[in-house]
Coordinates of N, CA and C in Angstrom, one line a residue:
M1002 N 15.4 -22.5 9.4 CA 15.6 -22.4 8.2 C 17.2 -22.5 7.6
I1003 N 16.8 -23.5 6.2 CA 18.1 -23.8 5.1 C 17.9 -23.1 3.4
I1004 N 18.7 -22.0 3.7 CA 19.2 -21.4 2.7 C 19.8 -22.4 1.5
V1005 N 19.3 -22.6 -0.4 CA 19.8 -23.1 -1.1 C 20.1 -22.5 -1.8
Q1006 N 22.0 -21.8 -2.5 CA 21.4 -21.2 -3.6 C 23.1 -21.3 -4.6
G1007 N 22.1 -21.8 -6.0 CA 23.2 -21.8 -6.8 C 22.6 -21.3 -8.2
S1008 N 23.6 -21.4 -9.5 CA 23.5 -21.0 -10.6 C 24.5 -22.3 -11.6
I1009 N 23.2 -21.9 -12.8 CA 23.5 -23.6 -13.4 C 23.3 -22.7 -14.9
P1010 N 24.7 -22.8 -15.5 CA 24.9 -21.8 -17.0 C 24.5 -23.3 -17.4
V1011 N 23.5 -22.6 -18.2 CA 23.1 -23.6 -19.9 C 23.7 -23.1 -21.4
R1012 N 23.4 -24.2 -22.4 CA 23.8 -24.1 -23.5 C 23.1 -22.7 -24.2
P1013 N 23.4 -22.2 -24.3 CA 22.3 -21.2 -25.4 C 21.1 -22.1 -25.9
E1014 N 21.6 -22.9 -26.9 CA 21.2 -23.8 -28.1 C 20.1 -24.8 -26.0
C1015 N 19.4 -25.4 -25.8 CA 18.9 -25.1 -24.4 C 18.1 -24.8 -23.6
R1016 N 18.5 -23.5 -23.6 CA 17.9 -22.3 -23.0 C 16.4 -22.9 -22.9
D1017 N 15.8 -22.6 -23.7 CA 13.9 -23.2 -23.8 C 13.7 -24.7 -22.7
Q1018 N 15.1 -25.3 -23.4 CA 14.5 -26.9 -22.0 C 14.8 -26.1 -20.8
A1019 N 16.0 -25.9 -20.5 CA 16.5 -25.3 -19.1 C 15.2 -24.6 -18.6
L1020 N 15.0 -23.9 -18.9 CA 13.2 -22.7 -18.8 C 12.5 -23.8 -18.5
S1021 N 11.8 -24.6 -19.0 CA 11.2 -25.3 -18.8 C 11.2 -26.7 -17.9
M1022 N 12.2 -27.2 -17.7 CA 12.2 -28.0 -16.6 C 13.4 -27.3 -15.4
A1023 N 13.0 -25.8 -14.9 CA 12.9 -25.2 -14.4 C 11.9 -24.7 -14.0
K1024 N 10.1 -24.3 -14.3 CA 9.1 -24.3 -14.4 C 8.9 -25.7 -13.2
N1025 N 8.5 -26.7 -13.8 CA 8.7 -27.9 -13.3 C 8.4 -28.4 -12.8
M1026 N 10.3 -28.0 -12.0 CA 11.2 -28.2 -10.3 C 10.6 -26.6 -9.8
V1027 N 10.4 -26.1 -10.2 CA 9.4 -25.1 -9.4 C 8.1 -25.4 -8.8
E1028 N 7.7 -25.7 -9.9 CA 6.1 -26.1 -9.6 C 5.8 -27.6 -8.4
A1029 N 6.7 -28.3 -8.8 CA 7.0 -29.5 -8.1 C 7.7 -29.3 -6.4
S1030 N 8.1 -29.1 -6.5 CA 8.8 -28.3 -5.0 C 8.6 -27.9 -4.0
R1031 N 7.4 -26.6 -4.7 CA 7.0 -25.8 -3.8 C 5.4 -26.4 -2.9
L1032 N 4.9 -27.3 -3.8 CA 4.1 -28.7 -3.1 C 4.6 -29.4 -2.1
E1033 N 5.8 -29.4 -1.9 CA 6.6 -30.1 -1.7 C 6.6 -30.2 0.4
L1034 N 6.5 -31.0 1.2 CA 6.5 -30.3 3.2 C 7.6 -30.1 3.4
G1035 N 7.2 -28.9 3.7 CA 9.0 -27.9 4.9 C 9.3 -26.6 3.4
C1036 N 8.9 -27.2 2.1 CA 9.6 -25.6 0.9 C 9.3 -24.7 1.5
V1037 N 9.9 -24.0 1.9 CA 8.8 -22.5 2.4 C 9.3 -21.0 0.9
S1038 N 10.5 -21.2 0.3 CA 10.4 -20.8 -1.5 C 11.3 -21.8 -1.9
Y1039 N 11.1 -21.4 -3.4 CA 11.9 -22.7 -4.8 C 11.2 -21.7 -6.0
D1040 N 12.6 -21.1 -6.2 CA 12.6 -20.8 -7.5 C 13.8 -20.5 -8.0
F1041 N 13.7 -19.8 -9.3 CA 14.8 -20.3 -10.6 C 15.2 -18.2 -11.2
Y1042 N 16.0 -17.5 -12.0 CA 16.1 -16.6 -11.8 C 17.3 -16.3 -12.8
V1043 N 16.6 -15.6 -13.7 CA 17.6 -16.1 -15.5 C 18.7 -14.1 -15.6
G1044 N 19.5 -14.8 -15.5 CA 20.9 -13.6 -14.8 C 20.7 -12.4 -15.8
L1045 N 20.8 -11.5 -14.6 CA 20.8 -9.4 -15.6 C 21.9 -10.0 -16.6
A1046 N 23.6 -10.2 -16.2 CA 25.2 -10.2 -16.7 C 24.4 -11.3 -18.0
D1047 N 24.6 -12.4 -17.7 CA 24.7 -13.5 -18.4 C 23.0 -14.5 -18.5
P1048 N 22.1 -14.1 -19.6 CA 20.5 -15.1 -19.6 C 20.6 -16.4 -20.1
N1049 N 22.5 -16.8 -20.4 CA 22.1 -18.1 -20.2 C 22.3 -18.8 -19.0
T1050 N 22.0 -18.4 -18.2 CA 22.8 -18.6 -16.4 C 21.3 -18.3 -15.7
L1051 N 20.6 -20.2 -14.9 CA 20.0 -20.6 -14.0 C 20.5 -19.6 -12.2
M1052 N 19.2 -19.2 -12.3 CA 19.5 -18.8 -10.7 C 18.9 -19.3 -9.6
L1053 N 19.1 -20.2 -9.1 CA 18.8 -21.7 -8.0 C 18.7 -20.6 -6.6
F1054 N 17.1 -20.3 -5.7 CA 17.2 -20.3 -4.5 C 15.7 -20.9 -4.0
Q1055 N 16.5 -21.1 -3.1 CA 15.8 -22.2 -2.5 C 14.8 -22.0 -0.7
E1056 N 14.6 -22.2 0.1 CA 14.2 -21.7 1.8 C 13.7 -23.1 1.9
W1057 N 13.6 -24.1 3.2 CA 13.6 -25.2 4.0 C 13.5 -25.1 4.9
E1058 N 12.7 -25.6 5.7 CA 12.1 -25.0 6.8 C 13.1 -26.1 8.2
S1059 N 14.2 -26.9 6.9 CA 14.7 -28.1 8.6 C 15.0 -28.7 7.3
L1060 N 16.4 -29.0 7.7 CA 17.3 -30.3 7.0 C 16.3 -31.8 6.6
D1061 N 15.2 -32.0 7.0 CA 15.5 -33.2 7.3 C 14.2 -32.7 5.6
A1062 N 13.7 -31.6 5.3 CA 12.4 -31.8 4.5 C 13.5 -31.4 3.5
L1063 N 15.2 -30.9 3.5 CA 14.9 -30.2 2.2 C 15.9 -32.0 1.9
Q1064 N 16.2 -33.5 2.3 CA 16.6 -34.7 2.8 C 15.8 -34.8 1.2
S1065 N 14.3 -34.9 1.7 CA 13.5 -35.8 1.4 C 13.2 -34.8 0.0
H1066 N 13.1 -33.7 -0.6 CA 13.4 -32.8 -1.3 C 14.3 -33.9 -2.5
F1067 N 15.6 -34.4 -2.1 CA 16.9 -34.7 -2.3 C 16.5 -36.4 -3.2
E1068 N 15.1 -36.6 -1.8 CA 15.2 -37.8 -2.8 C 13.7 -38.4 -3.4
T1069 N 13.1 -36.8 -4.4 CA 11.8 -37.1 -5.4 C 12.2 -37.5 -6.7
K1070 N 11.1 -37.5 -7.5 CA 10.7 -38.7 -8.6 C 11.5 -37.1 -9.1
H1071 N 10.4 -35.9 -9.7 CA 11.4 -34.1 -10.1 C 13.0 -34.2 -9.4
M1072 N 13.4 -34.7 -8.5 CA 14.5 -34.2 -8.6 C 15.3 -34.8 -8.7
D1073 N 14.6 -36.3 -9.1 CA 16.2 -37.2 -9.6 C 15.6 -37.2 -11.4
E1074 N 15.4 -36.5 -11.8 CA 14.7 -36.8 -13.8 C 14.7 -35.2 -13.1
F1075 N 14.9 -34.2 -13.1 CA 16.4 -33.2 -13.1 C 17.5 -33.0 -13.3
L1076 N 18.1 -33.9 -12.5 CA 19.7 -34.2 -12.3 C 20.5 -35.1 -13.6
Q1077 N 19.0 -35.9 -13.9 CA 19.5 -36.9 -15.0 C 19.1 -36.3 -16.3
Q1078 N 18.5 -34.9 -16.5 CA 18.4 -34.7 -17.9 C 19.8 -32.7 -17.6
L1079 N 19.8 -32.6 -15.9 CA 21.2 -31.8 -16.1 C 21.5 -31.5 -16.7
P1080 N 22.4 -33.4 -17.2 CA 24.4 -32.7 -18.1 C 24.0 -32.7 -18.9
D1081 N 22.3 -32.6 -19.7 CA 22.3 -31.7 -21.7 C 22.8 -31.1 -21.8
I1082 N 22.5 -30.2 -20.7 CA 21.7 -28.6 -21.3 C 23.0 -27.9 -20.7
L1083 N 24.0 -28.0 -18.9 CA 25.2 -27.4 -19.2 C 25.9 -26.7 -19.7
S1084 N 26.4 -26.1 -19.8 CA 27.5 -25.0 -20.3 C 28.4 -25.3 -20.4
L1085 N 29.4 -25.7 -19.4 CA 30.0 -26.3 -19.0 C 29.8 -27.1 -17.1
I1086 N 31.0 -27.2 -16.6 CA 31.3 -28.4 -15.5 C 31.5 -28.0 -14.7
H1087 N 31.6 -27.4 -13.6 CA 32.3 -26.6 -12.7 C 32.4 -27.1 -11.0
I1088 N 32.9 -27.5 -10.8 CA 33.4 -28.0 -8.7 C 34.0 -27.5 -8.4
S1089 N 32.9 -26.6 -7.2 CA 33.8 -26.0 -6.6 C 33.8 -26.9 -4.9
E1090 N 34.7 -26.4 -4.2 CA 34.9 -26.5 -2.9 C 33.5 -26.4 -1.7
P1091 N 32.9 -26.4 -1.4 CA 31.3 -26.5 -0.7 C 31.0 -25.5 0.3
T1092 N 30.5 -24.3 0.3 CA 30.8 -23.2 1.2 C 29.9 -24.2 2.8
R1093 N 30.7 -23.9 3.5 CA 30.3 -24.4 5.2 C 29.0 -24.0 4.8
P1094 N 27.7 -24.2 5.8 CA 26.2 -24.3 5.9 C 26.7 -23.4 6.8
L1095 N 25.7 -22.3 6.8 CA 25.0 -21.2 8.1 C 23.5 -21.1 8.8
Y1096 N 23.8 -21.7 9.3 CA 22.2 -22.0 10.4 C 22.1 -20.6 10.6
I1097 N 21.1 -20.8 11.0 CA 20.2 -19.3 11.4 C 18.9 -19.7 12.2

């Protein structure tokens, strides 16, 4: 199983748009082959931060997710809603 977790800080004036984008991603992604779970959560400490949690049956399923139309559309819209861009070193994958 592959687990993906992340956070998306959104501009307060774009929060409704971000929630709509998240809802669309959840609905489309849950229909994908190999998706075990896929959801966004609102941060308790900062309601303008969306927390993302995904579980995939395999790396191939996750790779296929990255190649979907809804992922492409989400990534194209994402820069418009971000409150800041923070790039950190990726963490080492944990295989279970």
